[in-house]
Amino acid sequence: KKKKMNNMRSIKILIALLMAGSLSLSAQEKESMYFTARVEGTIETVEPMLRSELEKEKFAVITEIDMAKTLKEKIDADIMPYKILGVCNAKFAYKAMQAEENIGVFLPCKMILKQVDKDTVEVVSVNPVTMMKMIGNEDLDGTADEVGIKLEMVINRLADR
């Protein structure tokens, strides 16, 4: 019975991932998928502020992708500076893994820094509440709520700088 339930969870996660990539979302739904703030500066000046705010909530950057550099190297495309950061609060990651064995497809939480003009960076964080609801495992709801509150606080503090 447990194996059947795990298979059902796996199927739900697969469906959620497929739906996330293929559905057209309304503006309101897109808004609930992430938190965002525009901050004066460049990626070089805003990223240390973001990392500092993340540390206050016990998050660490564990992955980092420089999309501008990668796209330039791979396909000779020039884009404004754009970084994807994978952020993790180990305590919450552990709790989520205890509740859902396949949660790793959603970890770490993603944040992006994108230069929108020479003096402005947009910082965007995934909303884990929306992502976890797609899985349909109520055991994740409390953890997702806590992580969502913390990431939203990080974004709000950046916006207030």
Tab-separated table of C-alpha atoms in Angstrom:
chain	number	residue	atom	x	y	z
A	1	LYS	CA	0.000	0.000	0.000
A	2	LYS	CA	2.835	2.405	0.891
A	3	LYS	CA	4.525	1.740	-2.472
A	4	LYS	CA	1.256	2.511	-4.270
A	5	MET	CA	0.925	5.812	-2.347
A	6	ASN	CA	4.537	6.717	-3.199
A	7	ASN	CA	3.858	5.953	-6.852
A	8	MET	CA	0.784	8.202	-6.729
A	9	ARG	CA	2.877	11.009	-5.223
A	10	SER	CA	5.456	10.539	-7.956
A	11	ILE	CA	2.743	10.760	-10.580
A	12	LYS	CA	1.331	13.929	-8.958
A	13	ILE	CA	4.788	15.529	-8.965
A	14	LEU	CA	5.329	14.606	-12.598
A	15	ILE	CA	1.938	16.044	-13.530
A	16	ALA	CA	2.685	19.206	-11.537
A	17	LEU	CA	6.007	19.660	-13.326
A	18	LEU	CA	4.437	19.082	-16.722
A	19	MET	CA	1.628	21.486	-15.935
A	20	ALA	CA	4.016	24.132	-14.601
A	21	GLY	CA	5.887	24.123	-17.876
A	22	SER	CA	2.949	23.989	-20.261
A	23	LEU	CA	0.098	26.013	-18.831
A	24	SER	CA	-0.545	29.619	-19.671
A	25	LEU	CA	-1.093	31.479	-16.410
A	26	SER	CA	-3.114	34.605	-15.789
A	27	ALA	CA	-1.338	37.666	-14.387
A	28	GLN	CA	-2.769	36.966	-10.914
A	29	GLU	CA	-1.586	33.347	-10.992
A	30	LYS	CA	1.873	34.410	-12.169
A	31	GLU	CA	2.037	36.947	-9.352
A	32	SER	CA	1.376	34.246	-6.763
A	33	MET	CA	4.124	32.067	-8.256
A	34	TYR	CA	6.846	34.437	-7.085
A	35	PHE	CA	7.816	37.452	-4.979
A	36	THR	CA	9.611	40.329	-6.658
A	37	ALA	CA	11.342	43.619	-5.882
A	38	ARG	CA	13.162	46.211	-7.939
A	39	VAL	CA	16.332	47.474	-6.319
A	40	GLU	CA	18.534	50.379	-7.347
A	41	GLY	CA	21.975	49.214	-8.407
A	42	THR	CA	23.728	46.555	-10.437
A	43	ILE	CA	23.849	42.814	-9.910
A	44	GLU	CA	27.338	43.316	-8.445
A	45	THR	CA	25.971	45.701	-5.780
A	46	VAL	CA	22.587	44.042	-5.161
A	47	GLU	CA	23.757	40.425	-4.878
A	48	PRO	CA	25.744	40.979	-1.649
A	49	MET	CA	22.693	42.719	-0.136
A	50	LEU	CA	20.512	39.745	-1.132
A	51	ARG	CA	22.965	37.247	0.327
A	52	SER	CA	23.076	39.220	3.575
A	53	GLU	CA	19.274	39.259	3.826
A	54	LEU	CA	19.137	35.520	3.071
A	55	GLU	CA	21.660	34.798	5.834
A	56	LYS	CA	19.398	36.588	8.341
A	57	GLU	CA	16.768	33.918	7.577
A	58	LYS	CA	19.323	31.063	7.685
A	59	PHE	CA	19.376	30.560	3.906
A	60	ALA	CA	22.572	29.845	1.986
A	61	VAL	CA	23.231	30.104	-1.730
A	62	ILE	CA	24.161	26.559	-2.768
A	63	THR	CA	23.966	26.887	-6.559
A	64	GLU	CA	24.690	29.784	-8.870
A	65	ILE	CA	24.230	30.105	-12.634
A	66	ASP	CA	25.378	33.148	-14.578
A	67	MET	CA	22.943	32.966	-17.501
A	68	ALA	CA	24.491	35.903	-19.385
A	69	LYS	CA	27.888	34.182	-19.347
A	70	THR	CA	26.450	30.742	-20.155
A	71	LEU	CA	24.378	31.967	-23.097
A	72	LYS	CA	27.312	33.962	-24.433
A	73	GLU	CA	29.574	30.899	-24.267
A	74	LYS	CA	27.027	28.411	-25.638
A	75	ILE	CA	25.166	30.324	-28.342
A	76	ASP	CA	26.951	33.711	-28.544
A	77	ALA	CA	23.833	35.492	-27.237
A	78	ASP	CA	24.148	38.811	-25.462
A	79	ILE	CA	21.665	39.503	-22.653
A	80	MET	CA	21.599	41.851	-19.691
A	81	PRO	CA	23.246	40.364	-16.567
A	82	TYR	CA	21.022	37.555	-15.214
A	83	LYS	CA	21.847	35.158	-12.371
A	84	ILE	CA	19.907	32.202	-11.015
A	85	LEU	CA	20.626	31.361	-7.382
A	86	GLY	CA	19.582	28.160	-5.640
A	87	VAL	CA	18.926	29.006	-1.994
A	88	CYS	CA	18.449	26.569	0.837
A	89	ASN	CA	17.543	26.621	4.498
A	90	ALA	CA	18.788	23.189	5.580
A	91	LYS	CA	16.275	22.843	8.440
A	92	PHE	CA	13.317	23.385	6.136
A	93	ALA	CA	14.791	21.269	3.330
A	94	TYR	CA	15.135	18.393	5.780
A	95	LYS	CA	11.540	18.802	6.994
A	96	ALA	CA	10.271	18.840	3.410
A	97	MET	CA	12.301	15.732	2.546
A	98	GLN	CA	10.781	13.919	5.519
A	99	ALA	CA	7.286	14.768	4.269
A	100	GLU	CA	7.871	14.082	0.550
A	101	GLU	CA	10.613	11.823	-0.760
A	102	ASN	CA	10.554	13.379	-4.257
A	103	ILE	CA	10.669	16.998	-3.096
A	104	GLY	CA	14.190	17.273	-4.489
A	105	VAL	CA	12.786	18.121	-7.921
A	106	PHE	CA	11.758	21.459	-6.371
A	107	LEU	CA	14.923	22.046	-4.339
A	108	PRO	CA	16.714	24.324	-3.852
A	109	CYS	CA	14.384	27.330	-3.940
A	110	LYS	CA	15.228	29.522	-6.910
A	111	MET	CA	15.916	33.236	-6.876
A	112	ILE	CA	16.947	35.365	-9.810
A	113	LEU	CA	18.753	38.653	-10.134
A	114	LYS	CA	18.233	40.361	-13.463
A	115	GLN	CA	19.567	43.693	-14.581
A	116	VAL	CA	16.565	45.492	-16.121
A	117	ASP	CA	18.392	48.710	-16.928
A	118	LYS	CA	21.747	50.248	-16.022
A	119	ASP	CA	20.541	51.318	-12.552
A	120	THR	CA	17.914	48.698	-11.618
A	121	VAL	CA	17.980	45.021	-10.668
A	122	GLU	CA	14.856	42.934	-10.309
A	123	VAL	CA	15.117	40.265	-7.603
A	124	VAL	CA	12.618	37.437	-7.911
A	125	SER	CA	11.981	34.513	-5.579
A	126	VAL	CA	9.839	31.471	-6.131
A	127	ASN	CA	6.777	31.280	-3.872
A	128	PRO	CA	7.168	27.815	-2.301
A	129	VAL	CA	3.540	27.780	-1.148
A	130	THR	CA	2.296	27.761	-4.741
A	131	MET	CA	4.852	25.166	-5.809
A	132	MET	CA	4.174	22.800	-2.903
A	133	LYS	CA	0.399	22.998	-3.366
A	134	MET	CA	0.883	21.499	-6.846
A	135	ILE	CA	2.221	18.309	-5.257
A	136	GLY	CA	-0.933	17.784	-3.210
A	137	ASN	CA	0.830	16.627	-0.034
A	138	GLU	CA	-0.708	18.437	2.943
A	139	ASP	CA	2.287	17.455	5.083
A	140	LEU	CA	4.291	20.060	3.130
A	141	ASP	CA	1.907	22.961	3.695
A	142	GLY	CA	3.311	24.161	7.024
A	143	THR	CA	6.909	24.046	5.838
A	144	ALA	CA	6.020	25.796	2.579
A	145	ASP	CA	4.188	28.523	4.511
A	146	GLU	CA	7.192	29.122	6.788
A	147	VAL	CA	9.669	29.221	3.897
A	148	GLY	CA	7.354	31.476	1.886
A	149	ILE	CA	7.102	33.966	4.744
A	150	LYS	CA	10.899	34.071	5.096
A	151	LEU	CA	11.571	34.513	1.364
A	152	GLU	CA	8.914	37.202	1.095
A	153	MET	CA	10.512	39.022	4.060
A	154	VAL	CA	13.884	38.912	2.266
A	155	ILE	CA	12.346	40.395	-0.872
A	156	ASN	CA	10.440	43.068	1.097
A	157	ARG	CA	13.574	44.131	2.994
A	158	LEU	CA	15.449	44.494	-0.300
A	159	ALA	CA	12.610	46.619	-1.682
A	160	ASP	CA	12.803	48.861	1.390
A	161	ARG	CA	16.537	49.597	0.998
